[in-house]
Amino acid sequence: MRRCDIRGSRGVAALTACVLLSVLCVAASAADETPVRFEGRVMWIAGETLMVATDDSLSVNVDLTHVSQDAYQRLASYDRVVVTGTIPRKQNRVVATSIESLEP
């Protein structure tokens, strides 16, 4: 079995390259998310999923896992909301970062 020694300059360079590559991969995946902000009416909430109907008659599936439960626990059907979040690449939902009620 061959053993790798990272104490030499080659080992440090290889380790540095691996760390740099990891950072670049994370930055690239974060850049793949499209930011969005839209208004609509609450259709329903189940667990950590919110379904919103936009004024253009589109139904949008919203993932609430990154939103404080306080932000959405009082919402009811037909309440107007503003959703801010991102659309991850290769997914058919919005990952919300905030939900704001437009109801008084």
JSON list of C-alpha atoms in Angstrom, two decimals:
[
{"chain": "A", "resi": 1, "resn": "MET", "atom": "CA", "xyz": [0.00, 0.00, 0.00]},
{"chain": "A", "resi": 2, "resn": "ARG", "atom": "CA", "xyz": [1.37, 3.37, -1.00]},
{"chain": "A", "resi": 3, "resn": "ARG", "atom": "CA", "xyz": [1.17, 6.12, 1.56]},
{"chain": "A", "resi": 4, "resn": "CYS", "atom": "CA", "xyz": [0.79, 9.79, 0.73]},
{"chain": "A", "resi": 5, "resn": "ASP", "atom": "CA", "xyz": [2.84, 12.30, 2.69]},
{"chain": "A", "resi": 6, "resn": "ILE", "atom": "CA", "xyz": [1.38, 15.82, 2.61]},
{"chain": "A", "resi": 7, "resn": "ARG", "atom": "CA", "xyz": [4.25, 17.39, 4.54]},
{"chain": "A", "resi": 8, "resn": "GLY", "atom": "CA", "xyz": [6.29, 18.06, 1.41]},
{"chain": "A", "resi": 9, "resn": "SER", "atom": "CA", "xyz": [5.68, 20.90, -1.03]},
{"chain": "A", "resi": 10, "resn": "ARG", "atom": "CA", "xyz": [3.86, 18.57, -3.45]},
{"chain": "A", "resi": 11, "resn": "GLY", "atom": "CA", "xyz": [1.49, 17.42, -0.71]},
{"chain": "A", "resi": 12, "resn": "VAL", "atom": "CA", "xyz": [0.74, 20.97, 0.37]},
{"chain": "A", "resi": 13, "resn": "ALA", "atom": "CA", "xyz": [0.15, 22.03, -3.24]},
{"chain": "A", "resi": 14, "resn": "ALA", "atom": "CA", "xyz": [-2.20, 19.07, -3.80]},
{"chain": "A", "resi": 15, "resn": "LEU", "atom": "CA", "xyz": [-4.09, 19.81, -0.59]},
{"chain": "A", "resi": 16, "resn": "THR", "atom": "CA", "xyz": [-4.36, 23.50, -1.53]},
{"chain": "A", "resi": 17, "resn": "ALA", "atom": "CA", "xyz": [-5.66, 22.56, -4.98]},
{"chain": "A", "resi": 18, "resn": "CYS", "atom": "CA", "xyz": [-8.31, 20.27, -3.44]},
{"chain": "A", "resi": 19, "resn": "VAL", "atom": "CA", "xyz": [-9.49, 22.99, -1.05]},
{"chain": "A", "resi": 20, "resn": "LEU", "atom": "CA", "xyz": [-9.62, 25.57, -3.86]},
{"chain": "A", "resi": 21, "resn": "LEU", "atom": "CA", "xyz": [-11.58, 23.18, -6.08]},
{"chain": "A", "resi": 22, "resn": "SER", "atom": "CA", "xyz": [-14.08, 22.52, -3.27]},
{"chain": "A", "resi": 23, "resn": "VAL", "atom": "CA", "xyz": [-14.62, 26.24, -2.72]},
{"chain": "A", "resi": 24, "resn": "LEU", "atom": "CA", "xyz": [-15.13, 26.84, -6.45]},
{"chain": "A", "resi": 25, "resn": "CYS", "atom": "CA", "xyz": [-17.67, 24.01, -6.65]},
{"chain": "A", "resi": 26, "resn": "VAL", "atom": "CA", "xyz": [-19.69, 25.47, -3.77]},
{"chain": "A", "resi": 27, "resn": "ALA", "atom": "CA", "xyz": [-19.58, 28.96, -5.31]},
{"chain": "A", "resi": 28, "resn": "ALA", "atom": "CA", "xyz": [-20.68, 27.61, -8.68]},
{"chain": "A", "resi": 29, "resn": "SER", "atom": "CA", "xyz": [-23.63, 25.73, -7.20]},
{"chain": "A", "resi": 30, "resn": "ALA", "atom": "CA", "xyz": [-24.76, 28.83, -5.30]},
{"chain": "A", "resi": 31, "resn": "ALA", "atom": "CA", "xyz": [-24.61, 30.81, -8.55]},
{"chain": "A", "resi": 32, "resn": "ASP", "atom": "CA", "xyz": [-26.92, 28.25, -10.19]},
{"chain": "A", "resi": 33, "resn": "GLU", "atom": "CA", "xyz": [-29.85, 29.51, -8.11]},
{"chain": "A", "resi": 34, "resn": "THR", "atom": "CA", "xyz": [-32.11, 32.14, -9.67]},
{"chain": "A", "resi": 35, "resn": "PRO", "atom": "CA", "xyz": [-33.39, 34.78, -7.22]},
{"chain": "A", "resi": 36, "resn": "VAL", "atom": "CA", "xyz": [-37.15, 35.49, -7.35]},
{"chain": "A", "resi": 37, "resn": "ARG", "atom": "CA", "xyz": [-39.71, 37.72, -5.67]},
{"chain": "A", "resi": 38, "resn": "PHE", "atom": "CA", "xyz": [-43.43, 37.52, -6.45]},
{"chain": "A", "resi": 39, "resn": "GLU", "atom": "CA", "xyz": [-46.89, 38.19, -5.03]},
{"chain": "A", "resi": 40, "resn": "GLY", "atom": "CA", "xyz": [-49.79, 35.78, -4.89]},
{"chain": "A", "resi": 41, "resn": "ARG", "atom": "CA", "xyz": [-52.56, 34.20, -2.85]},
{"chain": "A", "resi": 42, "resn": "VAL", "atom": "CA", "xyz": [-52.09, 31.28, -0.49]},
{"chain": "A", "resi": 43, "resn": "MET", "atom": "CA", "xyz": [-53.84, 28.20, -1.85]},
{"chain": "A", "resi": 44, "resn": "TRP", "atom": "CA", "xyz": [-52.75, 25.83, 0.93]},
{"chain": "A", "resi": 45, "resn": "ILE", "atom": "CA", "xyz": [-50.00, 25.05, 3.43]},
{"chain": "A", "resi": 46, "resn": "ALA", "atom": "CA", "xyz": [-49.00, 21.50, 4.41]},
{"chain": "A", "resi": 47, "resn": "GLY", "atom": "CA", "xyz": [-45.99, 20.93, 6.62]},
{"chain": "A", "resi": 48, "resn": "GLU", "atom": "CA", "xyz": [-43.13, 22.92, 5.09]},
{"chain": "A", "resi": 49, "resn": "THR", "atom": "CA", "xyz": [-44.77, 23.37, 1.68]},
{"chain": "A", "resi": 50, "resn": "LEU", "atom": "CA", "xyz": [-46.81, 26.37, 0.59]},
{"chain": "A", "resi": 51, "resn": "MET", "atom": "CA", "xyz": [-48.79, 26.53, -2.65]},
{"chain": "A", "resi": 52, "resn": "VAL", "atom": "CA", "xyz": [-49.27, 30.06, -3.99]},
{"chain": "A", "resi": 53, "resn": "ALA", "atom": "CA", "xyz": [-51.44, 31.19, -6.92]},
{"chain": "A", "resi": 54, "resn": "THR", "atom": "CA", "xyz": [-49.98, 34.19, -8.73]},
{"chain": "A", "resi": 55, "resn": "ASP", "atom": "CA", "xyz": [-52.05, 36.93, -10.35]},
{"chain": "A", "resi": 56, "resn": "ASP", "atom": "CA", "xyz": [-51.16, 35.30, -13.69]},
{"chain": "A", "resi": 57, "resn": "SER", "atom": "CA", "xyz": [-52.95, 32.08, -12.61]},
{"chain": "A", "resi": 58, "resn": "LEU", "atom": "CA", "xyz": [-49.73, 30.15, -12.06]},
{"chain": "A", "resi": 59, "resn": "SER", "atom": "CA", "xyz": [-49.44, 27.72, -9.14]},
{"chain": "A", "resi": 60, "resn": "VAL", "atom": "CA", "xyz": [-46.08, 27.90, -7.42]},
{"chain": "A", "resi": 61, "resn": "ASN", "atom": "CA", "xyz": [-44.76, 25.23, -5.04]},
{"chain": "A", "resi": 62, "resn": "VAL", "atom": "CA", "xyz": [-42.81, 26.97, -2.25]},
{"chain": "A", "resi": 63, "resn": "ASP", "atom": "CA", "xyz": [-40.37, 25.15, 0.06]},
{"chain": "A", "resi": 64, "resn": "LEU", "atom": "CA", "xyz": [-40.53, 26.73, 3.54]},
{"chain": "A", "resi": 65, "resn": "THR", "atom": "CA", "xyz": [-37.63, 24.88, 5.16]},
{"chain": "A", "resi": 66, "resn": "HIS", "atom": "CA", "xyz": [-35.46, 28.03, 5.28]},
{"chain": "A", "resi": 67, "resn": "VAL", "atom": "CA", "xyz": [-38.19, 30.32, 6.63]},
{"chain": "A", "resi": 68, "resn": "SER", "atom": "CA", "xyz": [-39.02, 30.83, 10.30]},
{"chain": "A", "resi": 69, "resn": "GLN", "atom": "CA", "xyz": [-42.31, 29.18, 11.19]},
{"chain": "A", "resi": 70, "resn": "ASP", "atom": "CA", "xyz": [-43.41, 32.49, 12.74]},
{"chain": "A", "resi": 71, "resn": "ALA", "atom": "CA", "xyz": [-43.42, 34.00, 9.25]},
{"chain": "A", "resi": 72, "resn": "TYR", "atom": "CA", "xyz": [-46.10, 31.66, 7.92]},
{"chain": "A", "resi": 73, "resn": "GLN", "atom": "CA", "xyz": [-47.96, 29.96, 10.79]},
{"chain": "A", "resi": 74, "resn": "ARG", "atom": "CA", "xyz": [-50.80, 32.53, 10.79]},
{"chain": "A", "resi": 75, "resn": "LEU", "atom": "CA", "xyz": [-51.37, 32.46, 7.03]},
{"chain": "A", "resi": 76, "resn": "ALA", "atom": "CA", "xyz": [-54.73, 31.23, 5.79]},
{"chain": "A", "resi": 77, "resn": "SER", "atom": "CA", "xyz": [-56.13, 30.33, 2.40]},
{"chain": "A", "resi": 78, "resn": "TYR", "atom": "CA", "xyz": [-56.55, 33.34, 0.09]},
{"chain": "A", "resi": 79, "resn": "ASP", "atom": "CA", "xyz": [-54.18, 35.57, 2.13]},
{"chain": "A", "resi": 80, "resn": "ARG", "atom": "CA", "xyz": [-52.01, 37.74, -0.12]},
{"chain": "A", "resi": 81, "resn": "VAL", "atom": "CA", "xyz": [-48.27, 37.20, 0.33]},
{"chain": "A", "resi": 82, "resn": "VAL", "atom": "CA", "xyz": [-44.92, 38.23, -1.09]},
{"chain": "A", "resi": 83, "resn": "VAL", "atom": "CA", "xyz": [-42.49, 35.33, -1.49]},
{"chain": "A", "resi": 84, "resn": "THR", "atom": "CA", "xyz": [-38.75, 35.96, -1.76]},
{"chain": "A", "resi": 85, "resn": "GLY", "atom": "CA", "xyz": [-36.35, 33.13, -2.47]},
{"chain": "A", "resi": 86, "resn": "THR", "atom": "CA", "xyz": [-34.49, 31.21, -5.13]},
{"chain": "A", "resi": 87, "resn": "ILE", "atom": "CA", "xyz": [-35.21, 28.62, -7.77]},
{"chain": "A", "resi": 88, "resn": "PRO", "atom": "CA", "xyz": [-32.54, 25.95, -7.52]},
{"chain": "A", "resi": 89, "resn": "ARG", "atom": "CA", "xyz": [-31.27, 24.66, -10.83]},
{"chain": "A", "resi": 90, "resn": "LYS", "atom": "CA", "xyz": [-32.96, 21.43, -11.90]},
{"chain": "A", "resi": 91, "resn": "GLN", "atom": "CA", "xyz": [-35.85, 21.82, -9.46]},
{"chain": "A", "resi": 92, "resn": "ASN", "atom": "CA", "xyz": [-39.46, 22.77, -9.93]},
{"chain": "A", "resi": 93, "resn": "ARG", "atom": "CA", "xyz": [-40.03, 24.79, -6.77]},
{"chain": "A", "resi": 94, "resn": "VAL", "atom": "CA", "xyz": [-39.09, 28.02, -5.08]},
{"chain": "A", "resi": 95, "resn": "VAL", "atom": "CA", "xyz": [-36.97, 27.75, -1.93]},
{"chain": "A", "resi": 96, "resn": "ALA", "atom": "CA", "xyz": [-38.27, 30.65, 0.15]},
{"chain": "A", "resi": 97, "resn": "THR", "atom": "CA", "xyz": [-36.00, 32.87, 2.23]},
{"chain": "A", "resi": 98, "resn": "SER", "atom": "CA", "xyz": [-38.91, 35.03, 3.42]},
{"chain": "A", "resi": 99, "resn": "ILE", "atom": "CA", "xyz": [-42.69, 35.15, 3.32]},
{"chain": "A", "resi": 100, "resn": "GLU", "atom": "CA", "xyz": [-44.45, 38.47, 3.97]},
{"chain": "A", "resi": 101, "resn": "SER", "atom": "CA", "xyz": [-48.18, 38.73, 4.51]},
{"chain": "A", "resi": 102, "resn": "LEU", "atom": "CA", "xyz": [-49.92, 41.59, 2.70]},
{"chain": "A", "resi": 103, "resn": "GLU", "atom": "CA", "xyz": [-53.03, 41.19, 4.86]},
{"chain": "A", "resi": 104, "resn": "PRO", "atom": "CA", "xyz": [-53.75, 43.84, 7.55]}
]
